[in-house]
Structure formats: structure tokens, C-alpha cells
């Protein structure tokens, strides 16, 4: 006999995600779930996003990591509230972890919660957290073939960021092939080409995000 | 009531891994399990390894991917037998997948089987495949803080490769901090600094690997 244990786990997660979504909607807070490989530049992109939006919105960050609090400390050093979730080995965040983290944040005094998921292009895709949008960041050094090799995460993203664009001259990254493979998986998501380090392209990305934050507050 | 489902799954995997290890030992074949993030350069490192060792050893590759057969095709284009495992969403290889892949290879006519695991710094660590050695590849663009954030994989590696060393001038990678954090987790594993693309440092790595292949054949 085979027991499919993934189904009840995911169904329970979906229930908790729906409760998170309802809480966020009621509180008029937009939640952004950020997915990427380790080292794609999630934290740097989040910090660049905060720098551009902090005058207009009240922002907090939920940091998901296997271990360490390196990233939460970086965010706090920017004067932004951050909650660290250490999954203790688990390869993704789940809705119940987000529920607890939201409980630790002053949700009525926030406009935007950015969730930095565990660095992983596979596991987080199946777990809805209750976010308003989910984005995936790919960095140039990882190579243009990643959408073909990790299709689920690119298929479901609401926006795709290509980061570390300032290093294009160092790597054999075929941007046309990248865009074509993304389009086959996801016809709707915009692709933002940025360098979180130099600031190139970040405004177009934060304009897109601002529209969604404003809609959640309206 | 809570049921810990991970324990029986891992116990069954360990049994199958022991059977793989016995088959490999009896056949005097060395198996290398290669772990890394997506885009760290696993396939390029494997191809550089093959180029240096193919005159001395008979080599095959087992490619683990969520989807696609991009990497297996690259290996086959080098004239090396390759078996593609598509996990269909699973974030790591398991021992039973390796057992089936070994069954599809001419094991009596091989000296080295290289297993390219799914691109993931988290999930593969818990699953023994029966390998003779397990290595982790980190690439410079990913950043020096990855051992702190993904400690399990660095703690258990038999060797650690720092790849894309030719791009050190482009990134803020603190090599001393990287080495120090690795040493805290793993006092035994050598660190090989390489560029699989330019060939820098690859000979020292393949010398280490050759010693282990020779020991398995003796």
C-alpha cells in the first residue's frame, strides 16, 4: 500500500495560507514572497527595494533560513523590523511559519511584508504562504538554462528578476534563450533586468511592486 | 498524534544505499556524488574532470534533474555514457534511483561513476546514495556566507570545490571568511579553488579524486 503523504500536508498548508491571506487583506498589507537559489542576491535585492520604498511605505521582512541569522541582521542594520525563521533543516517556508512570524510583527502599522524564502529553486514552489505575489530571482552567473531545469518556479512566478546584470560580460549568459524559455513557461510575468548592487533597473521593479502595494491599501 | 515519517523513509534509503555501496565495491567502481546550488558549475566541473581523467579511467555519469535532459546531453556529447534521472519535482536523488541507474550502466566496464545531484544545497544531504565520496561545489558569485547558511552540506562533504575563481575580481567574496567558516564545520575536507571554465586548479582536484579511484580499484 502506498500512502501519499504530500496531499494532506499541502491541503493543511493551503488552509493556513488562506488564513494568512485573509489577515493580510484585512490589514491592507501586501506580502511579497521572494524565491531564488542560494546566492542569487535575494537579500541584496530586498535591501535595494527597501531603500527605494521606505519613504513611501512601512516595511517589515521575514527571513527564512536553514540556519543563521545573517540576513535578518543585515535587514535590521537598515532600521527595518525583521523576523528570523530558522527552519532547522527544512528546505522551504510553510504557511504556519509565516502565521507565527506575522504574529510577531506590528501588522496594523505595515504596508509591505517581504518574505525571503529559503534559498532553493525546488521545494518552496508547492507551499503557498498567503502572499500577494511571488517572485523568482535568477542571477546571471547561474546560467540561462535554469528555467528549463527548474520549470515549476518560473511557471508560477508573478514577476521574474534577472539579477547581477552588471556581470553579463563575465559569463556566457544567452539572454534571448533565457527570455524564450521563460515565455514558454509563463506568458504573463514581467522580467526585470537589474543589478541590485549598482541599482541598475531597480526602479522599474519597484514601480511594479508599488502598484501592487497601493492596490492592497486601497 | 505526530508521526515522524522522515525516519522510516531515511532508514529504507540507507538500506538501499548500503546495497549500492556493496555493488560498487564488488565491481571496484568509485562513485562520486556532486552537490551544489543550481548554477554553481556542477556540469562544467564534471566535464573538466572527465577531460582530465578519461584516458586513465572508464567513466559514466548519472544526471539528476527535476526536469530536462540538458546536462545528460552535454555529457553524451563528450562521448561519455550518461543516464538521466528526472525526479519529477523531487528536490534530491535517493538510493533507489541510483540503484536503477546503475542497472542501466555497464558497471563491470567502469572505474568511476559521477552522480550529479539535483541543484540544491539542502535536501540531498540527508540521502546517502552509496557513494564513495560526496563533494560540494560553491561558486564565487554565490558569496562567502553560504557555509554559515547551509551548514549541513559543508559539514559532511569529503571535499569542497570553490568554482568560478576566475570571477573573484567581479564579486565581494571574502576567501578568508569562507575558509574559516568551512573549517569550523569541517576540519578534514580539502578545499580546491578552481575555475572549471579556464582549467585553473583542476589538476589538484583530479589528483585527489584519482587517489580514491585507484584505492577503489586496488
Tab-separated table of C-alpha atoms in Angstrom:
chain	number	residue	atom	x	y	z
A	1	UNK	CA	0.000	0.000	0.000
A	2	UNK	CA	1.236	3.451	-0.827
A	3	UNK	CA	0.218	6.457	1.207
A	4	UNK	CA	0.515	9.835	-0.463
A	5	UNK	CA	1.513	11.976	2.478
A	6	UNK	CA	2.077	15.084	0.395
A	7	UNK	CA	-1.618	15.665	-0.234
A	8	UNK	CA	-2.835	16.148	3.372
A	9	UNK	CA	0.276	18.204	4.237
A	10	UNK	CA	-0.326	20.521	1.284
A	11	UNK	CA	-4.070	20.753	1.959
A	12	UNK	CA	-3.377	21.802	5.554
A	13	UNK	CA	-0.792	24.314	4.342
A	14	UNK	CA	-3.291	25.769	1.858
A	15	UNK	CA	-5.808	26.313	4.677
A	16	UNK	CA	-3.249	28.158	6.776
A	17	UNK	CA	-2.138	30.167	3.741
A	18	UNK	CA	-5.746	31.235	3.133
A	19	UNK	CA	-5.934	32.428	6.754
A	20	UNK	CA	-2.693	34.416	6.309
A	21	UNK	CA	-4.065	35.939	3.098
A	22	UNK	CA	-7.260	36.962	4.858
A	23	UNK	CA	-5.325	38.568	7.725
A	24	UNK	CA	-3.103	40.450	5.270
A	25	UNK	CA	-6.103	41.603	3.197
A	26	UNK	CA	-7.976	42.789	6.289
A	27	UNK	CA	-4.884	44.639	7.479
A	28	UNK	CA	-4.276	46.056	3.953
A	29	UNK	CA	-0.755	44.702	3.915
A	30	UNK	CA	0.868	43.391	0.750
A	31	UNK	CA	3.096	40.331	1.186
A	32	UNK	CA	5.820	39.509	-1.310
A	33	UNK	CA	7.404	36.039	-1.341
A	34	UNK	CA	10.932	36.055	-2.785
A	35	UNK	CA	12.294	32.777	-4.164
A	36	UNK	CA	15.757	32.056	-5.566
A	37	UNK	CA	18.799	29.808	-5.396
A	38	UNK	CA	21.332	30.368	-2.648
A	39	UNK	CA	23.466	33.329	-3.643
A	40	UNK	CA	21.235	34.777	-6.366
A	41	UNK	CA	21.059	38.047	-4.458
A	42	UNK	CA	17.768	37.811	-2.569
A	43	UNK	CA	18.907	39.848	0.421
A	44	UNK	CA	20.695	42.467	-1.687
A	45	UNK	CA	17.607	42.841	-3.892
A	46	UNK	CA	15.390	43.152	-0.813
A	47	UNK	CA	17.677	45.835	0.633
A	48	UNK	CA	17.688	47.759	-2.673
A	49	UNK	CA	13.882	47.507	-2.743
A	50	UNK	CA	13.628	48.786	0.834
A	51	UNK	CA	15.928	51.728	0.063
A	52	UNK	CA	13.632	52.853	-2.765
A	53	UNK	CA	10.304	52.300	-0.965
A	54	UNK	CA	10.948	53.066	2.699
A	55	UNK	CA	9.920	56.717	2.419
A	56	UNK	CA	6.529	55.723	0.984
A	57	UNK	CA	5.667	52.506	2.809
A	58	UNK	CA	6.066	50.885	6.212
A	59	UNK	CA	8.047	47.706	5.580
A	60	UNK	CA	8.993	44.567	7.513
A	61	UNK	CA	10.915	41.472	6.466
A	62	UNK	CA	10.504	37.793	7.331
A	63	UNK	CA	13.775	35.931	6.776
A	64	UNK	CA	13.667	32.185	6.107
A	65	UNK	CA	16.913	30.269	6.529
A	66	UNK	CA	18.027	26.762	7.367
A	67	UNK	CA	20.383	28.207	9.954
A	68	UNK	CA	21.987	31.522	10.939
A	69	UNK	CA	20.540	35.000	11.235
A	70	UNK	CA	22.966	36.689	8.862
A	71	UNK	CA	20.225	38.087	6.624
A	72	UNK	CA	17.891	39.300	9.391
A	73	UNK	CA	20.825	41.177	10.888
A	74	UNK	CA	21.548	42.850	7.545
A	75	UNK	CA	17.908	43.977	7.326
A	76	UNK	CA	17.821	45.206	10.930
A	77	UNK	CA	21.009	47.168	10.262
A	78	UNK	CA	18.886	49.083	7.726
A	79	UNK	CA	16.470	50.010	10.509
A	80	UNK	CA	13.716	47.706	9.236
A	81	UNK	CA	11.917	45.218	11.525
A	82	UNK	CA	12.872	41.639	10.679
A	83	UNK	CA	11.720	38.272	11.985
A	84	UNK	CA	14.105	35.355	11.509
A	85	UNK	CA	12.657	31.901	10.863
A	86	UNK	CA	15.211	29.099	11.122
A	87	UNK	CA	13.642	26.030	9.535
A	88	UNK	CA	16.105	23.710	11.247
A	89	UNK	CA	16.849	21.815	8.057
A	90	UNK	CA	13.582	22.189	6.149
A	91	UNK	CA	14.089	23.347	2.580
A	92	UNK	CA	11.179	25.808	2.355
A	93	UNK	CA	8.902	28.026	4.404
A	94	UNK	CA	5.360	26.898	5.200
A	95	UNK	CA	2.224	28.892	5.918
A	96	UNK	CA	2.231	28.129	9.661
A	97	UNK	CA	5.738	29.612	9.998
A	98	UNK	CA	4.501	32.786	8.298
A	99	UNK	CA	1.445	32.889	10.585
A	100	UNK	CA	3.734	32.895	13.623
A	101	UNK	CA	6.068	35.475	12.095
A	102	UNK	CA	3.129	37.771	11.234
A	103	UNK	CA	2.027	37.441	14.852
A	104	UNK	CA	5.393	38.833	15.926
A	105	UNK	CA	5.100	41.876	13.639
A	106	UNK	CA	3.047	45.072	14.187
A	107	UNK	CA	0.849	44.203	11.204
A	108	UNK	CA	-1.531	47.164	11.606
A	109	UNK	CA	1.408	49.513	11.181
A	110	UNK	CA	2.742	47.933	7.985
A	111	UNK	CA	2.133	48.279	4.248
A	112	UNK	CA	4.563	45.684	2.904
A	113	UNK	CA	5.936	42.428	4.277
A	114	UNK	CA	8.765	40.925	2.266
A	115	UNK	CA	9.342	37.206	2.841
A	116	UNK	CA	12.782	35.901	1.916
A	117	UNK	CA	12.253	32.192	1.402
A	118	UNK	CA	14.956	29.531	1.890
A	119	UNK	CA	17.492	29.522	-0.951
A	120	UNK	CA	16.078	26.768	-3.116
A	121	UNK	CA	14.639	26.607	-6.650
A	122	UNK	CA	12.585	23.497	-5.957
A	123	UNK	CA	10.870	23.000	-2.615
A	124	UNK	CA	9.198	26.358	-1.930
A	125	UNK	CA	7.049	26.208	-5.071
A	126	UNK	CA	4.439	23.857	-3.633
A	127	UNK	CA	3.856	25.816	-0.441
A	128	UNK	CA	1.513	28.786	-0.662
A	129	UNK	CA	2.270	31.225	2.163
A	130	UNK	CA	-0.677	33.563	1.635
A	131	UNK	CA	1.476	36.078	-0.274
A	132	UNK	CA	0.078	38.715	-2.603
A	133	UNK	CA	2.778	37.982	-5.157
A	134	UNK	CA	5.613	35.538	-5.564
A	135	UNK	CA	8.742	36.412	-7.497
A	136	UNK	CA	11.793	34.440	-8.516
A	137	UNK	CA	15.260	35.953	-8.807
A	138	UNK	CA	17.755	34.349	-11.163
A	139	UNK	CA	21.285	35.721	-11.280
A	140	UNK	CA	23.401	35.903	-14.425
A	141	UNK	CA	26.205	33.647	-13.054
A	142	UNK	CA	23.717	30.771	-12.623
A	143	UNK	CA	23.199	30.497	-16.378
A	144	UNK	CA	20.382	30.962	-18.845
A	145	UNK	CA	19.286	27.316	-18.777
A	146	UNK	CA	17.742	27.403	-15.298
A	147	UNK	CA	14.085	27.936	-16.383
A	148	UNK	CA	14.340	24.720	-18.429
A	149	UNK	CA	15.828	22.818	-15.487
A	150	UNK	CA	13.618	24.247	-12.705
A	151	UNK	CA	10.385	24.972	-14.610
A	152	UNK	CA	7.809	24.995	-11.793
A	153	UNK	CA	9.200	28.038	-10.031
A	154	UNK	CA	9.377	30.087	-13.243
A	155	UNK	CA	5.908	28.943	-14.371
A	156	UNK	CA	4.194	30.209	-11.224
A	157	UNK	CA	6.111	33.451	-10.600
A	158	UNK	CA	4.195	36.748	-10.799
A	159	UNK	CA	7.404	38.518	-11.791
A	160	UNK	CA	10.924	37.392	-12.625
A	161	UNK	CA	14.070	39.319	-11.767
A	162	UNK	CA	17.328	38.720	-13.608
A	163	UNK	CA	19.938	39.974	-11.151
A	164	UNK	CA	23.696	40.653	-11.295
A	165	UNK	CA	23.201	42.052	-14.804
A	166	UNK	CA	26.396	44.077	-14.296
A	167	UNK	CA	28.334	40.791	-14.658
A	168	UNK	CA	26.981	39.863	-18.098
A	169	UNK	CA	30.400	40.499	-19.681
A	170	UNK	CA	31.984	37.836	-17.451
A	171	UNK	CA	29.563	34.971	-18.154
A	172	UNK	CA	28.186	33.147	-21.220
A	173	UNK	CA	24.577	34.042	-20.472
A	174	UNK	CA	22.294	33.913	-23.519
A	175	UNK	CA	19.586	36.444	-22.663
A	176	UNK	CA	17.453	35.639	-25.724
A	177	UNK	CA	17.407	31.969	-24.849
A	178	UNK	CA	16.560	32.811	-21.214
A	179	UNK	CA	13.637	35.031	-22.259
A	180	UNK	CA	12.360	32.479	-24.744
A	181	UNK	CA	12.389	29.644	-22.202
A	182	UNK	CA	10.630	31.822	-19.617
A	183	UNK	CA	7.968	32.797	-22.163
A	184	UNK	CA	7.232	29.139	-22.901
A	185	UNK	CA	6.548	28.567	-19.184
A	186	UNK	CA	4.941	31.861	-18.241
A	187	UNK	CA	3.420	34.278	-20.708
A	188	UNK	CA	2.276	36.800	-18.107
A	189	UNK	CA	5.117	37.579	-15.710
A	190	UNK	CA	7.251	40.640	-16.478
A	191	UNK	CA	11.034	40.167	-16.488
A	192	UNK	CA	13.032	42.867	-14.694
A	193	UNK	CA	16.715	43.037	-15.566
A	194	UNK	CA	18.571	44.559	-12.618
A	195	UNK	CA	21.775	44.864	-10.679
A	196	UNK	CA	20.833	45.110	-7.024
A	197	UNK	CA	24.454	46.078	-6.359
A	198	UNK	CA	24.693	49.008	-8.796
A	199	UNK	CA	20.992	49.931	-8.747
A	200	UNK	CA	20.551	49.404	-12.497
A	201	UNK	CA	16.926	48.600	-13.384
A	202	UNK	CA	15.691	48.564	-9.786
A	203	UNK	CA	13.230	51.455	-10.311
A	204	UNK	CA	11.206	49.569	-12.914
A	205	UNK	CA	10.930	46.664	-10.495
A	206	UNK	CA	9.861	48.807	-7.534
A	207	UNK	CA	7.316	50.645	-9.747
A	208	UNK	CA	5.679	47.281	-10.465
A	209	UNK	CA	5.743	46.402	-6.773
A	210	UNK	CA	4.380	49.817	-5.712
A	211	UNK	CA	1.313	49.382	-7.919
A	212	UNK	CA	0.509	46.186	-6.046
A	213	UNK	CA	1.135	47.669	-2.609
A	214	UNK	CA	-1.123	50.613	-3.489
A	215	UNK	CA	-3.863	48.246	-4.698
A	216	UNK	CA	-3.686	46.308	-1.403
A	217	UNK	CA	-4.030	49.572	0.570
A	218	UNK	CA	-6.927	50.944	-1.499
B	1	UNK	CA	-0.556	12.281	17.494
B	2	UNK	CA	2.507	13.103	15.445
B	3	UNK	CA	4.029	10.620	13.086
B	4	UNK	CA	7.649	11.154	12.107
B	5	UNK	CA	7.611	9.944	8.524
B	6	UNK	CA	11.167	11.004	7.811
B	7	UNK	CA	12.698	8.244	9.937
B	8	UNK	CA	11.355	5.166	8.090
B	9	UNK	CA	11.970	6.836	4.693
B	10	UNK	CA	15.585	7.552	5.617
B	11	UNK	CA	16.095	4.081	7.133
B	12	UNK	CA	14.867	2.461	3.902
B	13	UNK	CA	17.087	4.782	1.874
B	14	UNK	CA	20.110	3.841	4.000
B	15	UNK	CA	19.472	0.134	3.313
B	16	UNK	CA	19.334	0.718	-0.423
B	17	UNK	CA	22.434	2.931	-0.244
B	18	UNK	CA	24.309	0.129	1.536
B	19	UNK	CA	23.326	-2.233	-1.283
B	20	UNK	CA	24.588	0.269	-3.881
B	21	UNK	CA	27.844	0.632	-1.958
B	22	UNK	CA	28.306	-3.139	-1.881
B	23	UNK	CA	27.667	-3.429	-5.633
B	24	UNK	CA	30.130	-0.618	-6.344
B	25	UNK	CA	32.779	-2.131	-4.029
B	26	UNK	CA	32.396	-5.586	-5.589
B	27	UNK	CA	32.656	-4.048	-9.060
B	28	UNK	CA	35.632	-1.900	-7.963
B	29	UNK	CA	33.892	1.233	-9.131
B	30	UNK	CA	34.269	4.560	-7.328
B	31	UNK	CA	31.120	6.698	-7.134
B	32	UNK	CA	31.317	10.453	-6.625
B	33	UNK	CA	28.207	12.405	-5.559
B	34	UNK	CA	28.354	16.059	-6.605
B	35	UNK	CA	26.190	18.540	-4.680
B	36	UNK	CA	25.731	22.265	-5.323
B	37	UNK	CA	23.246	25.063	-5.857
B	38	UNK	CA	21.713	25.498	-9.287
B	39	UNK	CA	24.263	27.232	-11.475
B	40	UNK	CA	27.365	26.641	-9.329
B	41	UNK	CA	29.010	24.834	-12.247
B	42	UNK	CA	28.383	21.166	-11.476
B	43	UNK	CA	28.177	20.066	-15.107
B	44	UNK	CA	31.137	22.193	-16.217
B	45	UNK	CA	33.235	20.826	-13.340
B	46	UNK	CA	32.213	17.267	-14.220
B	47	UNK	CA	33.162	17.821	-17.875
B	48	UNK	CA	36.532	19.316	-16.854
B	49	UNK	CA	37.086	16.296	-14.578
B	50	UNK	CA	36.200	13.891	-17.377
B	51	UNK	CA	38.592	15.620	-19.790
B	52	UNK	CA	41.493	15.105	-17.396
B	53	UNK	CA	40.682	11.519	-16.376
B	54	UNK	CA	39.152	9.866	-19.440
B	55	UNK	CA	42.474	8.497	-20.726
B	56	UNK	CA	43.110	6.719	-17.421
B	57	UNK	CA	39.663	5.625	-16.292
B	58	UNK	CA	36.377	4.390	-17.752
B	59	UNK	CA	33.765	6.915	-16.680
B	60	UNK	CA	29.972	7.217	-16.681
B	61	UNK	CA	27.671	9.924	-15.373
B	62	UNK	CA	24.278	9.796	-13.656
B	63	UNK	CA	22.448	13.099	-14.099
B	64	UNK	CA	19.800	14.075	-11.558
B	65	UNK	CA	17.389	16.830	-12.557
B	66	UNK	CA	13.865	17.939	-11.753
B	67	UNK	CA	13.161	18.152	-15.452
B	68	UNK	CA	15.007	18.295	-18.805
B	69	UNK	CA	17.959	16.302	-20.111
B	70	UNK	CA	20.195	19.269	-20.898
B	71	UNK	CA	23.077	18.016	-18.756
B	72	UNK	CA	22.973	14.384	-19.861
B	73	UNK	CA	23.123	15.575	-23.464
B	74	UNK	CA	26.190	17.701	-22.686
B	75	UNK	CA	27.919	14.668	-21.147
B	76	UNK	CA	26.950	12.368	-24.027
B	77	UNK	CA	28.305	14.959	-26.469
B	78	UNK	CA	31.673	14.290	-24.767
B	79	UNK	CA	31.347	10.604	-25.682
B	80	UNK	CA	30.680	9.506	-22.097
B	81	UNK	CA	27.749	7.243	-21.147
B	82	UNK	CA	25.113	9.149	-19.181
B	83	UNK	CA	21.876	8.120	-17.509
B	84	UNK	CA	19.321	10.863	-16.912
B	85	UNK	CA	17.142	10.697	-13.804
B	86	UNK	CA	14.231	13.128	-13.835
B	87	UNK	CA	12.908	13.312	-10.302
B	88	UNK	CA	9.623	14.830	-11.454
B	89	UNK	CA	9.705	17.524	-8.811
B	90	UNK	CA	11.660	15.859	-6.012
B	91	UNK	CA	14.473	18.022	-4.694
B	92	UNK	CA	17.144	15.335	-4.306
B	93	UNK	CA	18.261	11.924	-5.565
B	94	UNK	CA	17.560	8.819	-3.480
B	95	UNK	CA	19.374	5.498	-3.307
B	96	UNK	CA	16.685	3.593	-5.223
B	97	UNK	CA	17.053	5.973	-8.193
B	98	UNK	CA	20.806	5.311	-8.191
B	99	UNK	CA	20.205	1.547	-7.999
B	100	UNK	CA	18.101	1.738	-11.166
B	101	UNK	CA	20.598	4.000	-12.922
B	102	UNK	CA	23.499	1.656	-12.029
B	103	UNK	CA	21.447	-1.173	-13.508
B	104	UNK	CA	21.341	0.722	-16.803
B	105	UNK	CA	25.141	1.167	-16.898
B	106	UNK	CA	27.827	-1.405	-17.854
B	107	UNK	CA	29.175	-1.396	-14.300
B	108	UNK	CA	31.814	-4.089	-14.878
B	109	UNK	CA	33.397	-1.892	-17.532
B	110	UNK	CA	33.625	1.240	-15.401
B	111	UNK	CA	36.083	2.740	-12.901
B	112	UNK	CA	34.260	5.938	-11.981
B	113	UNK	CA	30.590	6.901	-11.793
B	114	UNK	CA	29.938	10.599	-11.260
B	115	UNK	CA	26.493	11.433	-9.874
B	116	UNK	CA	25.300	14.980	-10.488
B	117	UNK	CA	22.673	15.538	-7.829
B	118	UNK	CA	19.730	17.949	-8.159
B	119	UNK	CA	20.814	21.581	-7.781
B	120	UNK	CA	20.038	22.147	-4.114
B	121	UNK	CA	22.110	22.966	-1.015
B	122	UNK	CA	19.591	21.472	1.406
B	123	UNK	CA	17.662	18.342	0.535
B	124	UNK	CA	20.338	15.984	-0.852
B	125	UNK	CA	22.337	15.994	2.393
B	126	UNK	CA	20.123	13.517	4.236
B	127	UNK	CA	20.067	10.912	1.490
B	128	UNK	CA	23.052	8.574	1.275
B	129	UNK	CA	23.332	7.191	-2.266
B	130	UNK	CA	26.085	4.647	-1.609
B	131	UNK	CA	28.764	6.976	-2.990
B	132	UNK	CA	32.476	6.637	-2.220
B	133	UNK	CA	32.765	10.376	-1.705
B	134	UNK	CA	30.467	13.364	-1.656
B	135	UNK	CA	31.659	16.803	-2.653
B	136	UNK	CA	30.044	20.224	-2.608
B	137	UNK	CA	30.781	22.916	-5.165
B	138	UNK	CA	30.309	26.552	-4.190
B	139	UNK	CA	30.833	29.222	-6.824
B	140	UNK	CA	32.312	32.651	-6.111
B	141	UNK	CA	29.191	34.587	-7.262
B	142	UNK	CA	27.096	32.855	-4.583
B	143	UNK	CA	29.032	34.570	-1.799
B	144	UNK	CA	31.319	33.544	1.042
B	145	UNK	CA	28.499	33.284	3.625
B	146	UNK	CA	26.957	30.088	2.232
B	147	UNK	CA	28.665	27.635	4.657
B	148	UNK	CA	27.124	29.572	7.565
B	149	UNK	CA	23.684	29.497	5.949
B	150	UNK	CA	23.723	25.908	4.649
B	151	UNK	CA	25.967	24.204	7.220
B	152	UNK	CA	24.921	20.541	6.857
B	153	UNK	CA	26.174	20.139	3.307
B	154	UNK	CA	29.560	21.679	4.095
B	155	UNK	CA	29.912	19.693	7.328
B	156	UNK	CA	29.525	16.335	5.616
B	157	UNK	CA	31.452	16.943	2.365
B	158	UNK	CA	34.604	14.878	1.730
B	159	UNK	CA	35.983	17.702	-0.396
B	160	UNK	CA	34.872	21.240	-1.183
B	161	UNK	CA	35.381	22.963	-4.522
B	162	UNK	CA	35.299	26.741	-4.825
B	163	UNK	CA	34.467	27.262	-8.503
B	164	UNK	CA	34.400	30.294	-10.866
B	165	UNK	CA	37.554	31.546	-9.164
B	166	UNK	CA	38.316	33.489	-12.361
B	167	UNK	CA	35.486	35.880	-11.400
B	168	UNK	CA	36.889	36.833	-7.973
B	169	UNK	CA	37.644	40.381	-9.229
B	170	UNK	CA	33.935	40.936	-10.010
B	171	UNK	CA	32.460	39.894	-6.646
B	172	UNK	CA	32.918	40.808	-2.986
B	173	UNK	CA	33.934	37.301	-1.956
B	174	UNK	CA	35.927	37.139	1.295
B	175	UNK	CA	38.014	33.989	0.833
B	176	UNK	CA	39.462	34.086	4.368
B	177	UNK	CA	35.990	34.246	5.891
B	178	UNK	CA	34.837	31.413	3.617
B	179	UNK	CA	37.755	29.189	4.632
B	180	UNK	CA	37.307	29.992	8.308
B	181	UNK	CA	33.583	29.147	8.289
B	182	UNK	CA	34.259	25.889	6.424
B	183	UNK	CA	36.966	24.930	8.929
B	184	UNK	CA	34.555	25.417	11.825
B	185	UNK	CA	32.160	22.941	10.211
B	186	UNK	CA	34.608	20.505	8.677
B	187	UNK	CA	38.223	20.166	9.734
B	188	UNK	CA	39.044	17.341	7.334
B	189	UNK	CA	37.826	18.179	3.837
B	190	UNK	CA	40.327	19.774	1.459
B	191	UNK	CA	39.227	22.932	-0.370
B	192	UNK	CA	40.072	23.076	-4.078
B	193	UNK	CA	39.998	26.505	-5.658
B	194	UNK	CA	39.263	26.104	-9.355
B	195	UNK	CA	37.841	27.596	-12.497
B	196	UNK	CA	36.205	24.762	-14.398
B	197	UNK	CA	35.932	27.142	-17.341
B	198	UNK	CA	39.612	28.141	-17.594
B	199	UNK	CA	41.036	24.943	-16.088
B	200	UNK	CA	42.747	26.748	-13.202
B	201	UNK	CA	43.269	24.447	-10.211
B	202	UNK	CA	41.501	21.468	-11.751
B	203	UNK	CA	44.608	19.207	-11.683
B	204	UNK	CA	44.877	19.349	-7.874
B	205	UNK	CA	41.228	18.330	-7.632
B	206	UNK	CA	41.555	15.436	-10.098
B	207	UNK	CA	44.735	14.240	-8.329
B	208	UNK	CA	42.705	13.925	-5.115
B	209	UNK	CA	39.933	12.102	-6.963
B	210	UNK	CA	42.389	9.787	-8.777
B	211	UNK	CA	43.837	8.580	-5.465
B	212	UNK	CA	40.351	7.492	-4.417
B	213	UNK	CA	39.548	5.817	-7.738
B	214	UNK	CA	42.848	3.918	-7.564
B	215	UNK	CA	42.105	2.808	-4.000
B	216	UNK	CA	38.684	1.502	-5.071
B	217	UNK	CA	40.284	-0.479	-7.930
B	218	UNK	CA	43.092	-1.970	-5.826
